[in-house]
mmCIF file of C-alpha atoms and ligand atoms in Angstrom:
data_model
loop_
_atom_site.group_PDB
_atom_site.id
_atom_site.type_symbol
_atom_site.label_atom_id
_atom_site.label_comp_id
_atom_site.label_asym_id
_atom_site.label_seq_id
_atom_site.Cartn_x
_atom_site.Cartn_y
_atom_site.Cartn_z
ATOM 1 C CA MET A 1 39.184 128.655 42.298
ATOM 2 C CA SER A 2 35.260 128.272 42.549
ATOM 3 C CA VAL A 3 33.252 125.964 39.939
ATOM 4 C CA LYS A 4 31.174 127.752 37.177
ATOM 5 C CA LEU A 5 27.825 126.903 37.690
ATOM 6 C CA PRO A 6 24.483 128.607 35.346
ATOM 7 C CA GLU A 7 23.585 131.867 36.743
ATOM 8 C CA GLN A 8 19.869 130.832 36.141
ATOM 9 C CA THR A 9 19.796 126.905 37.686
ATOM 10 C CA LEU A 10 21.630 128.832 40.550
ATOM 11 C CA ALA A 11 19.086 131.784 40.933
ATOM 12 C CA TRP A 12 15.625 128.782 40.826
ATOM 13 C CA GLY A 13 18.291 126.969 43.380
ATOM 14 C CA ARG A 14 17.891 130.126 45.558
ATOM 15 C CA SER A 15 14.718 131.191 45.575
ATOM 16 C CA ARG A 16 13.118 130.619 47.989
ATOM 17 C CA SER A 17 9.308 129.369 48.193
ATOM 18 C CA CYS A 18 7.384 131.674 50.192
ATOM 19 C CA ILE A 19 4.920 128.637 50.326
ATOM 20 C CA ARG A 20 7.523 126.072 51.793
ATOM 21 C CA GLU A 21 9.084 128.438 54.162
ATOM 22 C CA LEU A 22 5.802 129.650 55.824
ATOM 23 C CA ALA A 23 5.576 125.454 56.741
ATOM 24 C CA GLU A 24 8.633 125.261 57.611
ATOM 25 C CA TYR A 25 7.476 128.340 60.019
ATOM 26 C CA ALA A 26 4.698 126.533 61.359
ATOM 27 C CA ALA A 27 6.628 123.451 61.607
ATOM 28 C CA ARG A 28 9.381 124.952 64.631
ATOM 29 C CA ARG A 29 5.793 127.257 65.816
ATOM 30 C CA LYS A 30 4.358 123.644 66.443
ATOM 31 C CA ALA A 31 7.401 122.317 68.085
ATOM 32 C CA GLU A 32 7.768 125.451 70.309
ATOM 33 C CA ILE A 33 3.742 126.021 71.366
ATOM 34 C CA GLY A 34 2.048 122.883 70.604
ATOM 35 C CA ALA A 35 0.915 121.889 66.652
ATOM 36 C CA GLU A 36 -2.417 122.550 68.269
ATOM 37 C CA ASN A 37 -1.637 126.402 68.837
ATOM 38 C CA VAL A 38 -0.976 127.311 65.349
ATOM 39 C CA PHE A 39 -2.665 127.419 62.148
ATOM 40 C CA ASP A 40 -1.171 126.432 59.230
ATOM 41 C CA PHE A 41 -2.744 126.837 55.982
ATOM 42 C CA SER A 42 0.164 126.735 54.031
ATOM 43 C CA LEU A 43 0.796 123.582 52.218
ATOM 44 C CA GLY A 44 -1.792 121.968 48.768
ATOM 45 C CA ASN A 45 -1.069 119.118 50.595
ATOM 46 C CA PRO A 46 -4.124 116.575 49.959
ATOM 47 C CA SER A 47 -5.716 115.943 53.309
ATOM 48 C CA VAL A 48 -8.524 113.468 52.940
ATOM 49 C CA PRO A 49 -7.634 109.278 52.667
ATOM 50 C CA ALA A 50 -7.058 107.871 48.676
ATOM 51 C CA PRO A 51 -10.100 106.180 47.735
ATOM 52 C CA ASP A 52 -9.800 102.002 49.248
ATOM 53 C CA CYS A 53 -9.448 101.348 45.840
ATOM 54 C CA VAL A 54 -5.831 102.529 45.370
ATOM 55 C CA ASN A 55 -4.364 100.341 48.614
ATOM 56 C CA GLU A 56 -6.266 97.743 47.611
ATOM 57 C CA ALA A 57 -4.932 97.414 43.736
ATOM 58 C CA ILE A 58 -0.993 98.091 45.549
ATOM 59 C CA ALA A 59 -2.203 94.766 47.633
ATOM 60 C CA GLU A 60 -2.847 93.014 44.275
ATOM 61 C CA LEU A 61 0.082 94.001 42.550
ATOM 62 C CA LEU A 62 2.300 92.979 45.041
ATOM 63 C CA THR A 63 1.398 89.514 44.424
ATOM 64 C CA LEU A 64 1.872 90.110 40.969
ATOM 65 C CA ASP A 65 5.420 88.508 39.222
ATOM 66 C CA SER A 66 7.923 91.193 40.810
ATOM 67 C CA VAL A 67 10.293 91.379 37.569
ATOM 68 C CA SER A 68 7.712 92.918 35.067
ATOM 69 C CA LEU A 69 5.628 95.181 38.129
ATOM 70 C CA HIS A 70 8.785 97.064 39.263
ATOM 71 C CA GLY A 71 10.567 96.978 35.003
ATOM 72 C CA TYR A 72 10.607 99.835 32.874
ATOM 73 C CA THR A 73 7.312 100.620 30.785
ATOM 74 C CA THR A 74 6.854 102.146 27.417
ATOM 75 C CA ALA A 75 7.617 106.399 28.167
ATOM 76 C CA ALA A 76 4.581 107.082 26.507
ATOM 77 C CA GLY A 77 2.911 104.788 29.680
ATOM 78 C CA LEU A 78 1.835 101.827 29.571
ATOM 79 C CA LEU A 79 -0.619 101.088 26.751
ATOM 80 C CA SER A 80 -3.289 99.684 28.555
ATOM 81 C CA LEU A 81 -3.748 102.924 31.061
ATOM 82 C CA ARG A 82 -3.692 104.978 27.744
ATOM 83 C CA GLU A 83 -6.266 103.061 27.008
ATOM 84 C CA ALA A 84 -8.036 103.442 30.326
ATOM 85 C CA ILE A 85 -7.388 107.003 30.533
ATOM 86 C CA ALA A 86 -9.584 107.306 26.907
ATOM 87 C CA GLN A 87 -11.951 105.634 27.789
ATOM 88 C CA ASN A 88 -13.182 107.797 30.991
ATOM 89 C CA LEU A 89 -12.449 110.772 28.807
ATOM 90 C CA ASN A 90 -14.679 109.573 26.211
ATOM 91 C CA GLU A 91 -17.786 108.564 28.658
ATOM 92 C CA ARG A 92 -17.260 111.870 30.191
ATOM 93 C CA PHE A 93 -17.069 114.637 27.922
ATOM 94 C CA ASP A 94 -17.366 113.034 24.165
ATOM 95 C CA ALA A 95 -13.856 113.569 24.266
ATOM 96 C CA ARG A 96 -13.074 111.655 21.538
ATOM 97 C CA MET A 97 -9.209 111.067 22.481
ATOM 98 C CA SER A 98 -7.273 107.785 22.068
ATOM 99 C CA ALA A 99 -4.174 106.077 23.688
ATOM 100 C CA TYR A 100 -1.721 107.631 20.319
ATOM 101 C CA ARG A 101 -2.669 111.414 21.813
ATOM 102 C CA LEU A 102 -1.954 110.403 25.746
ATOM 103 C CA TYR A 103 1.618 110.623 27.192
ATOM 104 C CA VAL A 104 1.519 109.725 31.025
ATOM 105 C CA THR A 105 4.059 111.212 32.951
ATOM 106 C CA CYS A 106 5.180 112.096 36.845
ATOM 107 C CA GLY A 107 2.317 114.395 37.952
ATOM 108 C CA ALA A 108 1.015 117.915 36.014
ATOM 109 C CA ALA A 109 4.019 119.298 37.069
ATOM 110 C CA ALA A 110 6.248 117.483 35.065
ATOM 111 C CA ALA A 111 3.219 116.918 32.350
ATOM 112 C CA LEU A 112 3.438 121.364 32.226
ATOM 113 C CA ALA A 113 7.432 121.118 31.656
ATOM 114 C CA ILE A 114 7.075 118.681 28.645
ATOM 115 C CA SER A 115 4.258 120.193 27.441
ATOM 116 C CA LEU A 116 6.194 123.842 27.531
ATOM 117 C CA ARG A 117 9.632 122.019 26.706
ATOM 118 C CA ALA A 118 8.138 120.027 23.672
ATOM 119 C CA VAL A 119 6.476 123.299 22.088
ATOM 120 C CA LEU A 120 8.164 126.581 23.058
ATOM 121 C CA LEU A 121 11.085 128.305 20.769
ATOM 122 C CA PRO A 122 13.719 130.508 21.964
ATOM 123 C CA GLY A 123 11.962 134.041 22.884
ATOM 124 C CA ASP A 124 8.686 132.484 22.280
ATOM 125 C CA GLU A 125 6.175 133.737 25.412
ATOM 126 C CA VAL A 126 3.917 131.922 27.625
ATOM 127 C CA VAL A 127 1.131 133.647 28.289
ATOM 128 C CA VAL A 128 -0.548 133.410 31.968
ATOM 129 C CA LEU A 129 -3.583 134.573 33.620
ATOM 130 C CA ALA A 130 -2.580 136.077 37.905
ATOM 131 C CA PRO A 131 -3.199 133.885 40.031
ATOM 132 C CA PHE A 132 -1.008 131.432 38.755
ATOM 133 C CA PHE A 133 1.057 128.387 39.580
ATOM 134 C CA PRO A 134 4.550 130.199 40.346
ATOM 135 C CA GLU A 135 6.502 126.855 38.915
ATOM 136 C CA TYR A 136 4.981 127.938 35.292
ATOM 137 C CA ARG A 137 7.588 130.502 35.483
ATOM 138 C CA VAL A 138 10.077 128.206 36.040
ATOM 139 C CA PHE A 139 9.408 125.731 33.428
ATOM 140 C CA ALA A 140 8.950 128.208 31.063
ATOM 141 C CA GLU A 141 11.886 129.325 31.388
ATOM 142 C CA ALA A 142 13.933 126.470 31.508
ATOM 143 C CA SER A 143 13.021 126.022 28.060
ATOM 144 C CA GLY A 144 13.688 129.277 26.118
ATOM 145 C CA GLY A 145 9.955 130.887 27.223
ATOM 146 C CA ALA A 146 8.905 133.813 28.958
ATOM 147 C CA LEU A 147 5.697 134.343 31.118
ATOM 148 C CA LYS A 148 3.756 137.733 30.385
ATOM 149 C CA VAL A 149 0.828 138.224 32.860
ATOM 150 C CA VAL A 150 -2.154 138.428 32.402
ATOM 151 C CA PRO A 151 -3.996 140.773 35.724
ATOM 152 C CA PRO A 152 -7.456 139.193 36.438
ATOM 153 C CA ARG A 153 -11.129 140.572 36.167
ATOM 154 C CA GLU A 154 -11.906 142.668 39.206
ATOM 155 C CA GLY A 155 -14.314 140.892 41.720
ATOM 156 C CA ASP A 156 -14.973 137.866 40.276
ATOM 157 C CA PHE A 157 -11.292 136.505 38.987
ATOM 158 C CA GLN A 158 -12.864 135.325 35.063
ATOM 159 C CA LEU A 159 -10.935 136.739 32.236
ATOM 160 C CA ASP A 160 -10.742 140.135 31.600
ATOM 161 C CA GLU A 161 -10.507 139.962 27.654
ATOM 162 C CA THR A 162 -9.006 143.198 26.587
ATOM 163 C CA ALA A 163 -6.180 142.512 29.032
ATOM 164 C CA PHE A 164 -5.760 139.324 27.405
ATOM 165 C CA ALA A 165 -5.813 140.549 24.092
ATOM 166 C CA ALA A 166 -3.352 143.451 24.677
ATOM 167 C CA ALA A 167 -0.852 140.490 26.271
ATOM 168 C CA LEU A 168 -1.086 138.518 23.011
ATOM 169 C CA SER A 169 2.296 139.163 20.736
ATOM 170 C CA GLU A 170 3.685 137.535 17.429
ATOM 171 C CA LYS A 171 6.014 135.856 19.894
ATOM 172 C CA THR A 172 2.847 134.212 22.095
ATOM 173 C CA LYS A 173 3.621 130.525 21.000
ATOM 174 C CA ALA A 174 1.163 129.768 24.400
ATOM 175 C CA VAL A 175 -1.602 130.119 27.126
ATOM 176 C CA ILE A 176 -1.685 128.577 30.497
ATOM 177 C CA VAL A 177 -4.833 128.276 32.518
ATOM 178 C CA ASN A 178 -5.351 126.696 35.949
ATOM 179 C CA SER A 179 -8.993 126.384 36.299
ATOM 180 C CA PRO A 180 -10.109 125.456 39.325
ATOM 181 C CA ASN A 181 -7.191 127.525 39.966
ATOM 182 C CA ASN A 182 -4.766 127.179 42.837
ATOM 183 C CA PRO A 183 -4.644 129.417 45.486
ATOM 184 C CA SER A 184 -8.168 131.637 44.085
ATOM 185 C CA GLY A 185 -10.363 128.528 43.658
ATOM 186 C CA VAL A 186 -11.841 129.910 41.029
ATOM 187 C CA VAL A 187 -13.063 127.961 38.266
ATOM 188 C CA LEU A 188 -13.179 129.441 34.586
ATOM 189 C CA SER A 189 -16.873 129.541 33.050
ATOM 190 C CA ARG A 190 -17.853 128.180 29.943
ATOM 191 C CA GLY A 191 -17.861 131.986 28.660
ATOM 192 C CA SER A 192 -14.864 132.973 29.425
ATOM 193 C CA LEU A 193 -13.324 129.852 27.870
ATOM 194 C CA GLU A 194 -15.399 130.639 24.287
ATOM 195 C CA ARG A 195 -14.645 133.927 24.572
ATOM 196 C CA MET A 196 -10.565 133.154 24.908
ATOM 197 C CA ALA A 197 -10.792 130.507 22.156
ATOM 198 C CA GLU A 198 -12.382 133.354 19.935
ATOM 199 C CA ILE A 199 -9.393 136.181 20.747
ATOM 200 C CA LEU A 200 -6.901 133.252 20.587
ATOM 201 C CA ARG A 201 -8.208 132.210 17.092
ATOM 202 C CA ALA A 202 -9.076 135.828 15.717
ATOM 203 C CA HIS A 203 -5.085 136.472 16.923
ATOM 204 C CA ALA A 204 -4.176 133.538 14.495
ATOM 205 C CA GLY A 205 -5.870 135.323 11.710
ATOM 206 C CA LYS A 206 -3.368 137.783 11.589
ATOM 207 C CA THR A 207 -0.551 136.927 12.683
ATOM 208 C CA GLY A 208 -0.894 132.809 11.093
ATOM 209 C CA SER A 209 -0.042 130.849 14.301
ATOM 210 C CA LEU A 210 -2.541 129.623 16.487
ATOM 211 C CA PRO A 211 -1.354 129.507 19.884
ATOM 212 C CA PHE A 212 -1.473 126.295 21.995
ATOM 213 C CA LEU A 213 -3.448 126.571 25.295
ATOM 214 C CA ILE A 214 -2.870 124.239 27.576
ATOM 215 C CA CYS A 215 -4.465 123.775 30.657
ATOM 216 C CA ASP A 216 -3.687 122.522 33.547
ATOM 217 C CA GLU A 217 -5.901 120.604 35.653
ATOM 218 C CA PRO A 218 -4.909 119.172 39.529
ATOM 219 C CA TYR A 219 -8.558 120.345 40.363
ATOM 220 C CA ARG A 220 -10.513 118.892 37.924
ATOM 221 C CA GLU A 221 -12.457 116.628 39.612
ATOM 222 C CA LEU A 222 -12.368 119.066 42.776
ATOM 223 C CA VAL A 223 -15.052 121.796 42.438
ATOM 224 C CA TYR A 224 -18.714 122.109 44.719
ATOM 225 C CA GLY A 225 -22.163 123.417 44.098
ATOM 226 C CA GLY A 226 -22.225 121.321 41.038
ATOM 227 C CA VAL A 227 -20.847 124.042 38.689
ATOM 228 C CA GLU A 228 -19.290 123.262 35.710
ATOM 229 C CA VAL A 229 -15.827 122.883 34.553
ATOM 230 C CA PRO A 230 -15.629 122.721 31.003
ATOM 231 C CA TYR A 231 -13.384 120.098 28.874
ATOM 232 C CA VAL A 232 -11.463 122.828 27.078
ATOM 233 C CA PRO A 233 -10.393 120.824 24.209
ATOM 234 C CA ALA A 234 -13.803 121.055 22.742
ATOM 235 C CA LEU A 235 -14.136 124.657 22.957
ATOM 236 C CA TYR A 236 -11.024 125.407 21.567
ATOM 237 C CA GLU A 237 -8.994 122.897 18.744
ATOM 238 C CA ASN A 238 -5.512 123.670 19.721
ATOM 239 C CA THR A 239 -5.389 122.957 23.314
ATOM 240 C CA MET A 240 -3.118 120.029 25.429
ATOM 241 C CA VAL A 241 -4.200 118.883 28.747
ATOM 242 C CA CYS A 242 -1.792 118.631 31.729
ATOM 243 C CA TYR A 243 -4.002 115.915 34.179
ATOM 244 C CA SER A 244 -2.345 114.642 37.485
ATOM 245 C CA PHE A 245 -4.349 111.761 39.445
ATOM 246 C CA SER A 246 -1.825 114.533 42.444
ATOM 247 C CA LYS A 247 -5.089 116.045 44.380
ATOM 248 C CA SER A 248 -8.243 113.654 42.795
ATOM 249 C CA MET A 249 -6.925 110.497 43.880
ATOM 250 C CA SER A 250 -5.210 112.035 47.195
ATOM 251 C CA ILE A 251 -1.723 110.780 46.008
ATOM 252 C CA PRO A 252 0.999 113.846 44.860
ATOM 253 C CA GLY A 253 3.750 111.704 46.359
ATOM 254 C CA GLU A 254 3.341 108.876 43.923
ATOM 255 C CA ARG A 255 3.558 111.359 40.798
ATOM 256 C CA ILE A 256 1.584 109.978 38.192
ATOM 257 C CA GLY A 257 -0.637 112.323 35.724
ATOM 258 C CA TYR A 258 -0.462 112.036 32.171
ATOM 259 C CA ILE A 259 -0.586 115.188 28.864
ATOM 260 C CA ALA A 260 -4.177 114.983 26.592
ATOM 261 C CA LEU A 261 -4.060 116.257 22.867
ATOM 262 C CA GLY A 262 -7.081 117.377 22.268
ATOM 263 C CA ALA A 263 -9.307 115.385 19.315
ATOM 264 C CA ASP A 264 -8.846 118.931 17.268
ATOM 265 C CA MET A 265 -5.182 119.250 17.139
ATOM 266 C CA PRO A 266 -3.612 120.539 14.436
ATOM 267 C CA ASP A 267 -0.301 118.436 13.609
ATOM 268 C CA TRP A 268 -1.073 116.744 16.680
ATOM 269 C CA GLN A 269 1.199 113.668 15.665
ATOM 270 C CA GLU A 270 3.798 115.965 15.822
ATOM 271 C CA VAL A 271 3.275 117.472 18.494
ATOM 272 C CA TYR A 272 3.278 114.110 20.114
ATOM 273 C CA VAL A 273 6.684 113.449 18.921
ATOM 274 C CA SER A 274 8.115 116.548 20.157
ATOM 275 C CA VAL A 275 6.248 115.510 23.658
ATOM 276 C CA MET A 276 8.297 112.423 23.330
ATOM 277 C CA GLY A 277 11.263 114.085 22.866
ATOM 278 C CA ALA A 278 11.066 116.591 25.769
ATOM 279 C CA GLY A 279 10.467 113.534 28.168
ATOM 280 C CA ARG A 280 13.827 111.919 26.788
ATOM 281 C CA ALA A 281 15.605 115.616 27.176
ATOM 282 C CA LEU A 282 14.039 115.661 30.865
ATOM 283 C CA GLY A 283 15.777 112.751 31.545
ATOM 284 C CA TYR A 284 12.090 111.097 33.274
ATOM 285 C CA VAL A 285 12.024 107.330 31.245
ATOM 286 C CA ASN A 286 9.104 106.512 32.328
ATOM 287 C CA PRO A 287 6.024 107.436 34.938
ATOM 288 C CA PRO A 288 6.111 105.086 38.181
ATOM 289 C CA SER A 289 5.604 101.641 37.489
ATOM 290 C CA LEU A 290 3.466 100.738 40.017
ATOM 291 C CA PHE A 291 1.493 103.465 39.948
ATOM 292 C CA GLN A 292 0.644 103.354 36.453
ATOM 293 C CA ARG A 293 -0.583 100.298 37.389
ATOM 294 C CA VAL A 294 -3.063 101.615 40.320
ATOM 295 C CA ALA A 295 -3.963 104.460 38.337
ATOM 296 C CA GLU A 296 -4.727 101.710 35.331
ATOM 297 C CA ARG A 297 -7.145 99.737 37.902
ATOM 298 C CA CYS A 298 -9.248 102.846 40.050
ATOM 299 C CA ILE A 299 -9.328 104.851 36.753
ATOM 300 C CA GLY A 300 -12.629 106.832 37.875
ATOM 301 C CA ARG A 301 -12.405 106.713 41.527
ATOM 302 C CA ILE A 302 -11.931 109.633 43.486
ATOM 303 C CA ALA A 303 -11.211 110.352 46.787
ATOM 304 C CA ASP A 304 -14.654 111.603 49.240
ATOM 305 C CA VAL A 305 -14.166 115.836 48.805
ATOM 306 C CA SER A 306 -16.756 116.566 51.208
ATOM 307 C CA GLN A 307 -14.850 117.016 53.464
ATOM 308 C CA TYR A 308 -13.039 120.017 51.474
ATOM 309 C CA ARG A 309 -16.941 121.451 50.504
ATOM 310 C CA GLU A 310 -17.453 121.465 54.220
ATOM 311 C CA ASN A 311 -14.056 123.114 55.233
ATOM 312 C CA ARG A 312 -15.397 126.036 52.227
ATOM 313 C CA ASP A 313 -17.991 126.742 53.771
ATOM 314 C CA LEU A 314 -17.084 127.168 57.190
ATOM 315 C CA LEU A 315 -14.375 128.860 55.558
ATOM 316 C CA CYS A 316 -15.775 131.361 54.124
ATOM 317 C CA SER A 317 -18.005 131.484 56.682
ATOM 318 C CA SER A 318 -15.604 132.246 59.256
ATOM 319 C CA LEU A 319 -13.906 135.042 57.377
ATOM 320 C CA ARG A 320 -17.164 136.918 56.585
ATOM 321 C CA ALA A 321 -18.195 137.037 60.058
ATOM 322 C CA VAL A 322 -15.080 139.096 61.215
ATOM 323 C CA GLY A 323 -15.168 141.691 58.257
ATOM 324 C CA PHE A 324 -13.138 139.712 55.511
ATOM 325 C CA GLU A 325 -13.240 139.566 52.092
ATOM 326 C CA CYS A 326 -12.747 136.535 50.233
ATOM 327 C CA ILE A 327 -13.853 135.402 46.281
ATOM 328 C CA GLU A 328 -15.914 133.189 45.883
ATOM 329 C CA PRO A 329 -14.227 129.837 46.153
ATOM 330 C CA GLN A 330 -15.740 127.306 43.948
ATOM 331 C CA GLY A 331 -13.075 124.692 43.772
ATOM 332 C CA ALA A 332 -10.089 123.200 44.399
ATOM 333 C CA PHE A 333 -8.677 123.370 48.416
ATOM 334 C CA TYR A 334 -7.422 127.025 48.581
ATOM 335 C CA LEU A 335 -9.259 130.331 49.380
ATOM 336 C CA PHE A 336 -7.953 133.864 48.683
ATOM 337 C CA MET A 337 -8.256 136.535 50.719
ATOM 338 C CA ARG A 338 -8.643 140.225 49.957
ATOM 339 C CA SER A 339 -5.595 141.887 52.405
ATOM 340 C CA PRO A 340 -6.789 144.348 54.345
ATOM 341 C CA GLU A 341 -4.180 146.384 53.592
ATOM 342 C CA PRO A 342 -2.349 146.800 50.137
ATOM 343 C CA ASP A 343 0.781 144.990 50.959
ATOM 344 C CA ALA A 344 -0.126 141.288 51.773
ATOM 345 C CA MET A 345 3.602 140.363 52.935
ATOM 346 C CA ALA A 346 3.144 142.253 55.671
ATOM 347 C CA PHE A 347 -0.594 141.322 56.355
ATOM 348 C CA SER A 348 1.426 137.729 56.274
ATOM 349 C CA GLU A 349 3.648 138.233 59.216
ATOM 350 C CA ARG A 350 0.950 140.294 60.897
ATOM 351 C CA ALA A 351 -0.897 137.348 60.620
ATOM 352 C CA LYS A 352 2.261 135.110 62.327
ATOM 353 C CA ARG A 353 1.884 136.004 65.215
ATOM 354 C CA HIS A 354 -1.673 135.170 66.176
ATOM 355 C CA GLU A 355 0.457 131.680 65.053
ATOM 356 C CA LEU A 356 -1.950 131.926 61.361
ATOM 357 C CA MET A 357 -0.144 130.402 58.222
ATOM 358 C CA LEU A 358 -1.560 132.716 55.182
ATOM 359 C CA VAL A 359 0.642 132.907 52.292
ATOM 360 C CA PRO A 360 1.017 136.343 50.519
ATOM 361 C CA GLY A 361 -0.461 136.534 46.716
ATOM 362 C CA ASP A 362 2.553 137.873 45.590
ATOM 363 C CA ASP A 363 4.371 134.988 44.573
ATOM 364 C CA PHE A 364 1.177 134.139 42.036
ATOM 365 C CA GLY A 365 1.886 137.501 40.452
ATOM 366 C CA CYS A 366 -1.513 139.317 42.719
ATOM 367 C CA PRO A 367 0.021 141.207 45.098
ATOM 368 C CA GLY A 368 -2.802 142.382 47.962
ATOM 369 C CA TYR A 369 -4.790 138.680 48.517
ATOM 370 C CA VAL A 370 -3.401 135.573 50.760
ATOM 371 C CA ARG A 371 -3.584 132.592 49.781
ATOM 372 C CA ILE A 372 -5.423 130.090 52.595
ATOM 373 C CA ALA A 373 -4.568 126.312 52.224
ATOM 374 C CA TYR A 374 -8.142 124.487 53.563
ATOM 375 C CA CYS A 375 -7.407 120.926 53.189
ATOM 376 C CA VAL A 376 -7.112 120.982 56.583
ATOM 377 C CA PRO A 377 -8.975 119.200 59.543
ATOM 378 C CA ALA A 378 -12.131 120.856 60.138
ATOM 379 C CA SER A 379 -11.136 120.861 63.771
ATOM 380 C CA GLN A 380 -8.334 123.698 62.707
ATOM 381 C CA ILE A 381 -10.468 126.329 61.139
ATOM 382 C CA GLU A 382 -13.314 125.716 64.291
ATOM 383 C CA ARG A 383 -9.790 126.373 66.303
ATOM 384 C CA SER A 384 -8.637 129.307 64.174
ATOM 385 C CA ARG A 385 -11.655 131.590 64.359
ATOM 386 C CA GLY A 386 -10.487 133.432 67.513
ATOM 387 C CA ALA A 387 -7.449 133.949 65.772
ATOM 388 C CA LEU A 388 -8.954 135.982 62.427
ATOM 389 C CA ALA A 389 -11.547 137.749 64.648
ATOM 390 C CA LEU A 390 -8.207 139.062 67.082
ATOM 391 C CA LEU A 391 -6.552 139.827 63.252
ATOM 392 C CA ALA A 392 -9.449 141.701 62.034
ATOM 393 C CA ARG A 393 -9.692 143.321 64.877
ATOM 394 C CA GLU A 394 -6.414 145.278 64.720
ATOM 395 C CA TYR A 395 -7.151 146.421 60.820
ATOM 396 C CA GLY A 396 -10.492 148.086 62.431
ATOM 397 C CA LEU A 397 -12.927 145.127 60.516
HETATM 398 N N1 PLP B 1 -0.251 122.808 38.343
HETATM 399 C C1 PLP B 1 -1.362 123.922 39.756
HETATM 400 C C2 PLP B 1 -1.545 124.774 39.794
HETATM 401 C C3 PLP B 1 -0.675 122.804 41.272
HETATM 402 O O1 PLP B 1 -1.453 123.941 42.477
HETATM 403 C C4 PLP B 1 0.090 122.088 40.905
HETATM 404 C C5 PLP B 1 0.649 121.218 42.541
HETATM 405 O O2 PLP B 1 0.063 121.328 43.175
HETATM 406 C C6 PLP B 1 0.727 121.107 40.008
HETATM 407 C C7 PLP B 1 0.430 122.211 39.279
HETATM 408 C C8 PLP B 1 1.789 120.438 40.837
HETATM 409 O O3 PLP B 1 0.818 119.317 40.730
HETATM 410 P P1 PLP B 1 1.478 117.838 40.623
HETATM 411 O O4 PLP B 1 1.375 117.094 42.121
HETATM 412 O O5 PLP B 1 0.044 117.010 39.944
HETATM 413 O O6 PLP B 1 2.756 117.820 39.891
#
């Protein structure tokens, strides 16, 4: 007799992430031939240290009363942390944010899962712009929604307005944007976001319902060359921001982030109540108590990301020098490179023969490209140049 389990959770549990598989393969190869001979660009794990403030805050916090330090907090997060976040957003973006529009979460992943759970009804559609973070599909489907994927604009990966407008339907409840983007490194321009806002408002004029715009922003502060990352709630009223300290403070394992409901969101109090209900339904109880206090003490402090910028420049020039084409990365720590053959999976397999771990774009809804995560020591990029040249030569570049 075999136990009956839900098909959906079985399917999610079984489906292997291409990224994890490649990272595991890289680990095996490192054990076999030495880490210095493997060029592992698979994982998006920060490679720069957390700002000093993080360890200092932890040391100081550990001298406090252990019972209250490690105890439960309010589900929405400590009021003092939410006040500090609101003040930070107001100083930087004139956001008109308040602690009562903020809900602290276990990183952006929980923020996204909770936001979708809070707004979706069964059968609702969630529009996402390709390339997109593969977990969106799981989070949306777990809340009864279905993804609708919009391809990027050829050439610069900004908004394809026509394709976006065509993807909207009576069932559209939310749109997810991720900028700076994983996996392309592209930052959506103010123009793209303004057009998106106009299209969504026009859609609401026809259907009577204004979709939520969910902004997934773990890479907000990882931008290079003074590129603007617009504050989206100022451009579109029905915006919820899903933020994370994982990358800005290099603390992804500590699980801390938040949901912010924009200052002009209609019915925000109702939405906030639903966010609290969703957090409860998903069993989060409260975000980590120690790291709420760390985040409060370190708010506004960012890890030194200059290494990512140097890596980006080195990688771009190395790839272009041997004939590969890539999308100009402006932020995050990923580069999206066009596969020289249409099948990016086949290209990734061929790259493995040169000990290069490049993630095919198929899982991100963007076949024909590979993702290169450059949150690695610069020496790895230097050492990989010979292998990249050999790979390029195989394609006659
Ligand atoms: N969204 C995107 C686009 C990401 O790349 C990641 C993590 O890599 C997440 C969300 C989840 O981040 P967190 O660690 O904050 O849960």
